[in-house]
Amino acid sequence: MPLVSVALLATGVPAAPAVAAHEQQAAGRDQEGIGIRLVDIPAARVNDPRARVYIIDHVKPGATVSRRIEVSNGSPDRQEVELYAGGATIEENTFTVPEGHGGNELSGWISLGSASLDLAPGQSRQVEVDIEVPRTASKGERYGAIWAPVSSAPKRNGNVIQVHRVGLRLYLDVGPGGEPPTDFRVDDVAAEPGPGEFPLVTARVTNTGGRALDMTGTLTLTKGPVRAGPFKVTNGVTILPGQSGRVQIEVDQSLPAGVWDVRLVLTSGVVERTAEGRITLPVATRAAMQSSTPGWLVYSLGTLVALAALGVFAAWLFARRRSSRREVDRQPA
């Protein structure tokens, strides 16, 4: 398979919760100065922005995938960098990695040209990554990551070793024939309170294709001659085939009140879809909504009070009638 070189920093995968260590991911470079990036990608995917930062491919059972990655040391200190392959899953629309060296079927197929690198300040080295898919591999997409962690010595008067790691995601689809299509549908555009002072515009994305999605995109708002944006997607969600997820865009700008036209352009790889709609600004903040009594609750309480009053009146009327009947019965015939 023809390969071409790329020169973009790879996007780090989300951090897994630490137990006795601190793990922090960054976009290709962590706070200790360790960077990792792809060196080459398949020529057929040169226009795919995801393939420039992740290892993405579709192969038949029995095939071998080969890539090169580059690990660099941007810190002022010499670093001993470990390299290993780990497993990953997609849970609740999040690319999820386990703690430590947890693996899966895909990570067991991966072999690295080196298990560790001794890098001087400013030094970088390339490492071969080979993925050997068994002939008996079942059909489907697998997920994993190539990790490059470093450990720092405990701070003075401390005994906790800090571990920092950056990584590259892997999306490998296995199966006979051509690659499953990538496609999605966008609907249900709405505005809702944000975590701060600015509102969120959200939309539901349904994965109608056969590969996992990593959603990015922009939002533009117009109201007559006034135009705002573009605002970028603020929660990158990963959506499995057949599932739905909600993208969020924070409108981090004060805008005039009224009805705004929405144009939302979402992408995953080379696939792009557009959704349009209308929202009304301003949107009440979460704090205001939580502090105020919901209208449905006021209505329900009013209904209960009215029913209670009606019940008391009915009981009084019934008691009065019984009393009248007793008075009549007491009169002499």
Short mmCIF file of N, CA, C and O in Angstrom, two decimals, residues 45-141:
data_model
loop_
_atom_site.label_atom_id
_atom_site.label_comp_id
_atom_site.label_asym_id
_atom_site.label_seq_id
_atom_site.Cartn_x
_atom_site.Cartn_y
_atom_site.Cartn_z
N ARG A 45 -5.61 8.04 1.67
CA ARG A 45 -6.24 8.80 2.75
C ARG A 45 -5.56 10.15 2.97
O ARG A 45 -5.74 10.76 4.02
N VAL A 46 -4.83 10.63 2.00
CA VAL A 46 -4.07 11.86 2.19
C VAL A 46 -4.98 13.06 2.44
O VAL A 46 -4.56 14.04 3.07
N ASN A 47 -6.22 13.02 1.95
CA ASN A 47 -7.14 14.14 2.14
C ASN A 47 -8.01 13.99 3.38
O ASN A 47 -8.89 14.83 3.62
N ASP A 48 -7.81 12.93 4.13
CA ASP A 48 -8.60 12.67 5.33
C ASP A 48 -7.90 13.27 6.54
O ASP A 48 -6.83 12.79 6.95
N PRO A 49 -8.44 14.33 7.15
CA PRO A 49 -7.76 14.94 8.30
C PRO A 49 -7.62 13.99 9.48
O PRO A 49 -6.66 14.10 10.25
N ARG A 50 -8.53 13.05 9.65
CA ARG A 50 -8.41 12.08 10.75
C ARG A 50 -7.22 11.17 10.53
O ARG A 50 -6.51 10.81 11.47
N ALA A 51 -7.00 10.75 9.27
CA ALA A 51 -5.90 9.84 8.97
C ALA A 51 -4.55 10.50 9.12
O ALA A 51 -3.52 9.82 9.18
N ARG A 52 -4.52 11.82 9.21
CA ARG A 52 -3.25 12.53 9.41
C ARG A 52 -2.82 12.53 10.88
O ARG A 52 -1.66 12.81 11.18
N VAL A 53 -3.76 12.26 11.77
CA VAL A 53 -3.42 12.28 13.19
C VAL A 53 -3.68 10.94 13.88
O VAL A 53 -3.17 10.70 14.98
N TYR A 54 -4.48 10.06 13.26
CA TYR A 54 -4.75 8.74 13.82
C TYR A 54 -4.34 7.67 12.82
O TYR A 54 -4.26 7.92 11.61
N ILE A 55 -4.09 6.46 13.31
CA ILE A 55 -3.88 5.31 12.42
C ILE A 55 -5.25 4.74 12.09
O ILE A 55 -5.91 4.15 12.94
N ILE A 56 -5.69 4.95 10.85
CA ILE A 56 -7.01 4.52 10.39
C ILE A 56 -6.83 3.68 9.13
O ILE A 56 -6.13 4.10 8.20
N ASP A 57 -7.44 2.50 9.11
CA ASP A 57 -7.30 1.66 7.92
C ASP A 57 -8.40 0.60 7.89
O ASP A 57 -9.08 0.36 8.90
N HIS A 58 -8.55 0.01 6.71
CA HIS A 58 -9.43 -1.15 6.52
C HIS A 58 -8.60 -2.22 5.80
O HIS A 58 -7.99 -1.94 4.75
N VAL A 59 -8.54 -3.41 6.36
CA VAL A 59 -7.73 -4.48 5.77
C VAL A 59 -8.52 -5.78 5.79
O VAL A 59 -9.50 -5.94 6.52
N LYS A 60 -8.05 -6.72 5.01
CA LYS A 60 -8.63 -8.06 4.99
C LYS A 60 -7.93 -8.93 6.03
O LYS A 60 -6.78 -8.66 6.40
N PRO A 61 -8.58 -9.99 6.49
CA PRO A 61 -7.90 -10.91 7.42
C PRO A 61 -6.62 -11.45 6.80
O PRO A 61 -6.56 -11.76 5.62
N GLY A 62 -5.56 -11.51 7.61
CA GLY A 62 -4.27 -11.98 7.14
C GLY A 62 -3.35 -10.89 6.65
O GLY A 62 -2.17 -11.16 6.34
N ALA A 63 -3.83 -9.63 6.57
CA ALA A 63 -3.01 -8.53 6.07
C ALA A 63 -2.13 -7.97 7.17
O ALA A 63 -2.34 -8.21 8.37
N THR A 64 -1.11 -7.20 6.76
CA THR A 64 -0.21 -6.51 7.70
C THR A 64 -0.22 -5.02 7.40
O THR A 64 -0.08 -4.61 6.24
N VAL A 65 -0.42 -4.22 8.43
CA VAL A 65 -0.40 -2.77 8.32
C VAL A 65 0.90 -2.26 8.91
O VAL A 65 1.26 -2.63 10.04
N SER A 66 1.60 -1.41 8.17
CA SER A 66 2.87 -0.85 8.65
C SER A 66 2.81 0.67 8.62
O SER A 66 2.37 1.26 7.64
N ARG A 67 3.24 1.27 9.72
CA ARG A 67 3.30 2.73 9.82
C ARG A 67 4.60 3.12 10.53
O ARG A 67 5.23 2.29 11.20
N ARG A 68 4.95 4.38 10.42
CA ARG A 68 6.05 4.93 11.20
C ARG A 68 5.52 6.07 12.06
O ARG A 68 4.73 6.89 11.59
N ILE A 69 5.96 6.09 13.32
CA ILE A 69 5.63 7.20 14.19
C ILE A 69 6.93 7.86 14.63
O ILE A 69 8.01 7.25 14.54
N GLU A 70 6.85 9.08 15.09
CA GLU A 70 8.02 9.80 15.59
C GLU A 70 7.75 10.28 17.00
O GLU A 70 6.71 10.89 17.27
N VAL A 71 8.68 10.00 17.89
CA VAL A 71 8.60 10.44 19.28
C VAL A 71 9.70 11.46 19.51
O VAL A 71 10.85 11.24 19.13
N SER A 72 9.35 12.58 20.11
CA SER A 72 10.31 13.67 20.30
C SER A 72 10.35 14.11 21.75
O SER A 72 9.37 13.96 22.50
N ASN A 73 11.48 14.66 22.15
CA ASN A 73 11.68 15.17 23.50
C ASN A 73 11.89 16.68 23.41
O ASN A 73 12.96 17.17 23.05
N GLY A 74 10.85 17.42 23.75
CA GLY A 74 10.94 18.88 23.72
C GLY A 74 11.27 19.48 25.06
O GLY A 74 11.21 20.70 25.22
N SER A 75 11.64 18.64 26.04
CA SER A 75 11.97 19.15 27.37
C SER A 75 13.47 19.45 27.47
O SER A 75 14.25 19.02 26.63
N PRO A 76 13.90 20.16 28.49
CA PRO A 76 15.33 20.45 28.66
C PRO A 76 16.11 19.30 29.30
O PRO A 76 17.32 19.41 29.50
N ASP A 77 15.44 18.19 29.61
CA ASP A 77 16.09 17.07 30.28
C ASP A 77 16.08 15.83 29.40
O ASP A 77 15.20 15.65 28.55
N ARG A 78 17.05 14.96 29.60
CA ARG A 78 17.04 13.66 28.93
C ARG A 78 15.87 12.84 29.46
O ARG A 78 15.60 12.84 30.67
N GLN A 79 15.18 12.14 28.57
CA GLN A 79 13.98 11.40 28.95
C GLN A 79 14.08 9.95 28.47
O GLN A 79 14.49 9.69 27.34
N GLU A 80 13.68 9.04 29.35
CA GLU A 80 13.54 7.64 29.00
C GLU A 80 12.06 7.40 28.71
O GLU A 80 11.22 7.43 29.62
N VAL A 81 11.73 7.20 27.44
CA VAL A 81 10.33 7.10 27.01
C VAL A 81 10.00 5.64 26.73
O VAL A 81 10.66 4.98 25.93
N GLU A 82 8.98 5.14 27.37
CA GLU A 82 8.50 3.78 27.12
C GLU A 82 7.52 3.80 25.95
O GLU A 82 6.82 4.80 25.74
N LEU A 83 7.43 2.73 25.20
CA LEU A 83 6.48 2.60 24.10
C LEU A 83 5.72 1.29 24.22
O LEU A 83 6.33 0.25 24.45
N TYR A 84 4.41 1.35 24.07
CA TYR A 84 3.63 0.12 24.09
C TYR A 84 2.26 0.38 23.44
O TYR A 84 1.83 1.53 23.30
N ALA A 85 1.60 -0.70 23.05
CA ALA A 85 0.27 -0.63 22.46
C ALA A 85 -0.77 -1.00 23.51
O ALA A 85 -0.57 -1.92 24.31
N GLY A 86 -1.85 -0.26 23.54
CA GLY A 86 -2.93 -0.51 24.49
C GLY A 86 -4.27 -0.62 23.79
O GLY A 86 -4.42 -0.24 22.63
N GLY A 87 -5.23 -1.16 24.49
CA GLY A 87 -6.58 -1.30 23.95
C GLY A 87 -7.41 -0.06 24.18
O GLY A 87 -7.03 0.83 24.96
N ALA A 88 -8.55 0.02 23.54
CA ALA A 88 -9.47 1.13 23.71
C ALA A 88 -10.88 0.68 23.34
O ALA A 88 -11.07 -0.30 22.61
N THR A 89 -11.86 1.39 23.85
CA THR A 89 -13.27 1.16 23.53
C THR A 89 -13.93 2.51 23.31
O THR A 89 -13.36 3.56 23.62
N ILE A 90 -15.14 2.48 22.79
CA ILE A 90 -15.94 3.69 22.66
C ILE A 90 -17.15 3.51 23.55
O ILE A 90 -18.02 2.67 23.28
N GLU A 91 -17.21 4.28 24.62
CA GLU A 91 -18.27 4.15 25.61
C GLU A 91 -18.90 5.51 25.84
O GLU A 91 -18.21 6.49 26.12
N GLU A 92 -20.23 5.55 25.71
CA GLU A 92 -20.99 6.79 25.90
C GLU A 92 -20.42 7.92 25.04
O GLU A 92 -20.21 9.04 25.50
N ASN A 93 -20.14 7.58 23.79
CA ASN A 93 -19.66 8.54 22.79
C ASN A 93 -18.31 9.15 23.16
O ASN A 93 -18.01 10.29 22.81
N THR A 94 -17.49 8.36 23.86
CA THR A 94 -16.15 8.81 24.24
C THR A 94 -15.14 7.72 23.93
O THR A 94 -15.37 6.55 24.25
N PHE A 95 -14.04 8.09 23.26
CA PHE A 95 -12.95 7.16 23.02
C PHE A 95 -12.26 6.93 24.36
O PHE A 95 -11.63 7.82 24.93
N THR A 96 -12.39 5.71 24.89
CA THR A 96 -12.00 5.41 26.26
C THR A 96 -10.83 4.44 26.29
O THR A 96 -10.85 3.42 25.59
N VAL A 97 -9.82 4.77 27.09
CA VAL A 97 -8.65 3.90 27.25
C VAL A 97 -8.55 3.46 28.70
O VAL A 97 -8.89 4.20 29.61
N PRO A 98 -8.11 2.24 28.93
CA PRO A 98 -7.99 1.75 30.31
C PRO A 98 -6.75 2.29 30.98
O PRO A 98 -5.87 2.88 30.35
N GLU A 99 -6.67 2.08 32.27
CA GLU A 99 -5.49 2.47 33.02
C GLU A 99 -4.32 1.56 32.66
O GLU A 99 -4.49 0.40 32.30
N GLY A 100 -3.12 2.09 32.81
CA GLY A 100 -1.93 1.28 32.65
C GLY A 100 -1.80 0.66 31.28
O GLY A 100 -2.05 1.30 30.26
N HIS A 101 -1.39 -0.62 31.25
CA HIS A 101 -1.08 -1.32 30.01
C HIS A 101 -2.23 -2.20 29.53
O HIS A 101 -2.02 -3.18 28.82
N GLY A 102 -3.45 -1.88 29.91
CA GLY A 102 -4.58 -2.71 29.51
C GLY A 102 -4.67 -2.87 28.01
O GLY A 102 -4.57 -1.91 27.25
N GLY A 103 -4.85 -4.10 27.56
CA GLY A 103 -4.88 -4.38 26.14
C GLY A 103 -6.18 -5.00 25.68
O GLY A 103 -7.11 -5.22 26.46
N ASN A 104 -6.26 -5.27 24.37
CA ASN A 104 -7.39 -5.96 23.78
C ASN A 104 -6.90 -6.76 22.58
O ASN A 104 -5.68 -6.93 22.39
N GLU A 105 -7.81 -7.24 21.75
CA GLU A 105 -7.43 -8.05 20.61
C GLU A 105 -6.50 -7.28 19.67
O GLU A 105 -5.49 -7.80 19.20
N LEU A 106 -6.83 -6.01 19.39
CA LEU A 106 -6.02 -5.21 18.47
C LEU A 106 -4.62 -4.99 19.01
O LEU A 106 -3.63 -5.14 18.27
N SER A 107 -4.48 -4.63 20.27
CA SER A 107 -3.15 -4.38 20.83
C SER A 107 -2.27 -5.63 20.78
O SER A 107 -1.04 -5.54 20.68
N GLY A 108 -2.91 -6.81 20.82
CA GLY A 108 -2.14 -8.05 20.72
C GLY A 108 -1.60 -8.31 19.33
O GLY A 108 -0.69 -9.13 19.16
N TRP A 109 -2.15 -7.63 18.32
CA TRP A 109 -1.65 -7.79 16.95
C TRP A 109 -0.50 -6.84 16.63
O TRP A 109 0.10 -6.93 15.57
N ILE A 110 -0.20 -5.90 17.53
CA ILE A 110 0.74 -4.81 17.25
C ILE A 110 2.12 -5.14 17.79
O ILE A 110 2.28 -5.58 18.93
N SER A 111 3.12 -4.89 16.97
CA SER A 111 4.52 -4.99 17.41
C SER A 111 5.21 -3.68 17.07
O SER A 111 4.99 -3.09 16.00
N LEU A 112 6.05 -3.21 17.99
CA LEU A 112 6.75 -1.93 17.85
C LEU A 112 8.23 -2.18 17.61
O LEU A 112 8.81 -3.13 18.16
N GLY A 113 8.84 -1.31 16.83
CA GLY A 113 10.27 -1.45 16.53
C GLY A 113 11.16 -1.25 17.73
O GLY A 113 12.31 -1.70 17.74
N SER A 114 10.64 -0.61 18.77
CA SER A 114 11.41 -0.40 20.00
C SER A 114 10.45 -0.30 21.17
O SER A 114 9.35 0.25 21.03
N ALA A 115 10.86 -0.84 22.31
CA ALA A 115 10.04 -0.81 23.51
C ALA A 115 10.33 0.42 24.37
O ALA A 115 9.55 0.74 25.27
N SER A 116 11.44 1.11 24.12
CA SER A 116 11.78 2.31 24.88
C SER A 116 12.77 3.13 24.06
O SER A 116 13.48 2.62 23.20
N LEU A 117 12.81 4.42 24.37
CA LEU A 117 13.71 5.35 23.69
C LEU A 117 14.41 6.22 24.73
O LEU A 117 13.76 6.73 25.65
N ASP A 118 15.70 6.39 24.58
CA ASP A 118 16.47 7.30 25.42
C ASP A 118 16.73 8.55 24.59
O ASP A 118 17.56 8.55 23.68
N LEU A 119 16.01 9.64 24.90
CA LEU A 119 16.05 10.83 24.07
C LEU A 119 16.72 11.99 24.82
O LEU A 119 16.32 12.33 25.94
N ALA A 120 17.71 12.58 24.18
CA ALA A 120 18.33 13.79 24.71
C ALA A 120 17.41 14.98 24.47
O ALA A 120 16.47 14.90 23.66
N PRO A 121 17.61 16.11 25.13
CA PRO A 121 16.78 17.29 24.89
C PRO A 121 16.78 17.68 23.41
O PRO A 121 17.83 17.77 22.78
N GLY A 122 15.59 17.87 22.85
CA GLY A 122 15.46 18.24 21.46
C GLY A 122 15.59 17.10 20.47
O GLY A 122 15.45 17.31 19.27
N GLN A 123 15.84 15.88 20.93
CA GLN A 123 16.04 14.75 20.04
C GLN A 123 14.72 14.07 19.72
O GLN A 123 13.78 14.07 20.53
N SER A 124 14.62 13.48 18.53
CA SER A 124 13.45 12.71 18.12
C SER A 124 13.92 11.47 17.38
O SER A 124 14.98 11.46 16.75
N ARG A 125 13.11 10.42 17.44
CA ARG A 125 13.42 9.17 16.74
C ARG A 125 12.15 8.56 16.18
O ARG A 125 11.06 8.70 16.76
N GLN A 126 12.30 7.88 15.05
CA GLN A 126 11.18 7.20 14.42
C GLN A 126 11.14 5.73 14.83
O GLN A 126 12.18 5.12 15.06
N VAL A 127 9.91 5.21 14.91
CA VAL A 127 9.69 3.83 15.34
C VAL A 127 8.70 3.17 14.38
O VAL A 127 7.68 3.76 14.01
N GLU A 128 9.02 1.95 13.99
CA GLU A 128 8.12 1.18 13.13
C GLU A 128 6.97 0.59 13.95
O GLU A 128 7.16 0.11 15.06
N VAL A 129 5.78 0.65 13.36
CA VAL A 129 4.59 0.04 13.96
C VAL A 129 4.02 -0.95 12.96
O VAL A 129 3.64 -0.56 11.85
N ASP A 130 3.97 -2.23 13.32
CA ASP A 130 3.41 -3.26 12.45
C ASP A 130 2.19 -3.89 13.11
O ASP A 130 2.23 -4.25 14.30
N ILE A 131 1.11 -3.99 12.35
CA ILE A 131 -0.12 -4.62 12.83
C ILE A 131 -0.37 -5.85 11.96
O ILE A 131 -0.70 -5.73 10.78
N GLU A 132 -0.20 -7.03 12.52
CA GLU A 132 -0.39 -8.29 11.80
C GLU A 132 -1.76 -8.87 12.16
O GLU A 132 -1.97 -9.34 13.27
N VAL A 133 -2.67 -8.82 11.20
CA VAL A 133 -4.03 -9.28 11.42
C VAL A 133 -4.12 -10.77 11.13
O VAL A 133 -3.75 -11.22 10.03
N PRO A 134 -4.56 -11.58 12.06
CA PRO A 134 -4.66 -13.03 11.81
C PRO A 134 -5.66 -13.34 10.69
O PRO A 134 -6.61 -12.60 10.46
N ARG A 135 -5.43 -14.45 10.01
CA ARG A 135 -6.35 -14.87 8.96
C ARG A 135 -7.72 -15.26 9.52
O ARG A 135 -8.72 -15.26 8.79
N THR A 136 -7.75 -15.59 10.80
CA THR A 136 -9.01 -15.99 11.43
C THR A 136 -9.74 -14.82 12.08
O THR A 136 -10.74 -15.03 12.77
N ALA A 137 -9.23 -13.59 11.89
CA ALA A 137 -9.85 -12.43 12.53
C ALA A 137 -11.28 -12.24 12.04
O ALA A 137 -11.57 -12.34 10.84
N SER A 138 -12.17 -11.96 12.96
CA SER A 138 -13.57 -11.74 12.60
C SER A 138 -13.78 -10.34 12.04
O SER A 138 -12.95 -9.44 12.22
N LYS A 139 -14.89 -10.16 11.38
CA LYS A 139 -15.22 -8.89 10.76
C LYS A 139 -15.58 -7.86 11.82
O LYS A 139 -16.23 -8.16 12.82
N GLY A 140 -15.13 -6.61 11.63
CA GLY A 140 -15.49 -5.56 12.56
C GLY A 140 -14.37 -4.56 12.78
O GLY A 140 -13.22 -4.78 12.38
N GLU A 141 -14.70 -3.46 13.43
CA GLU A 141 -13.73 -2.39 13.71
C GLU A 141 -13.20 -2.53 15.14
O GLU A 141 -13.95 -2.79 16.08
#
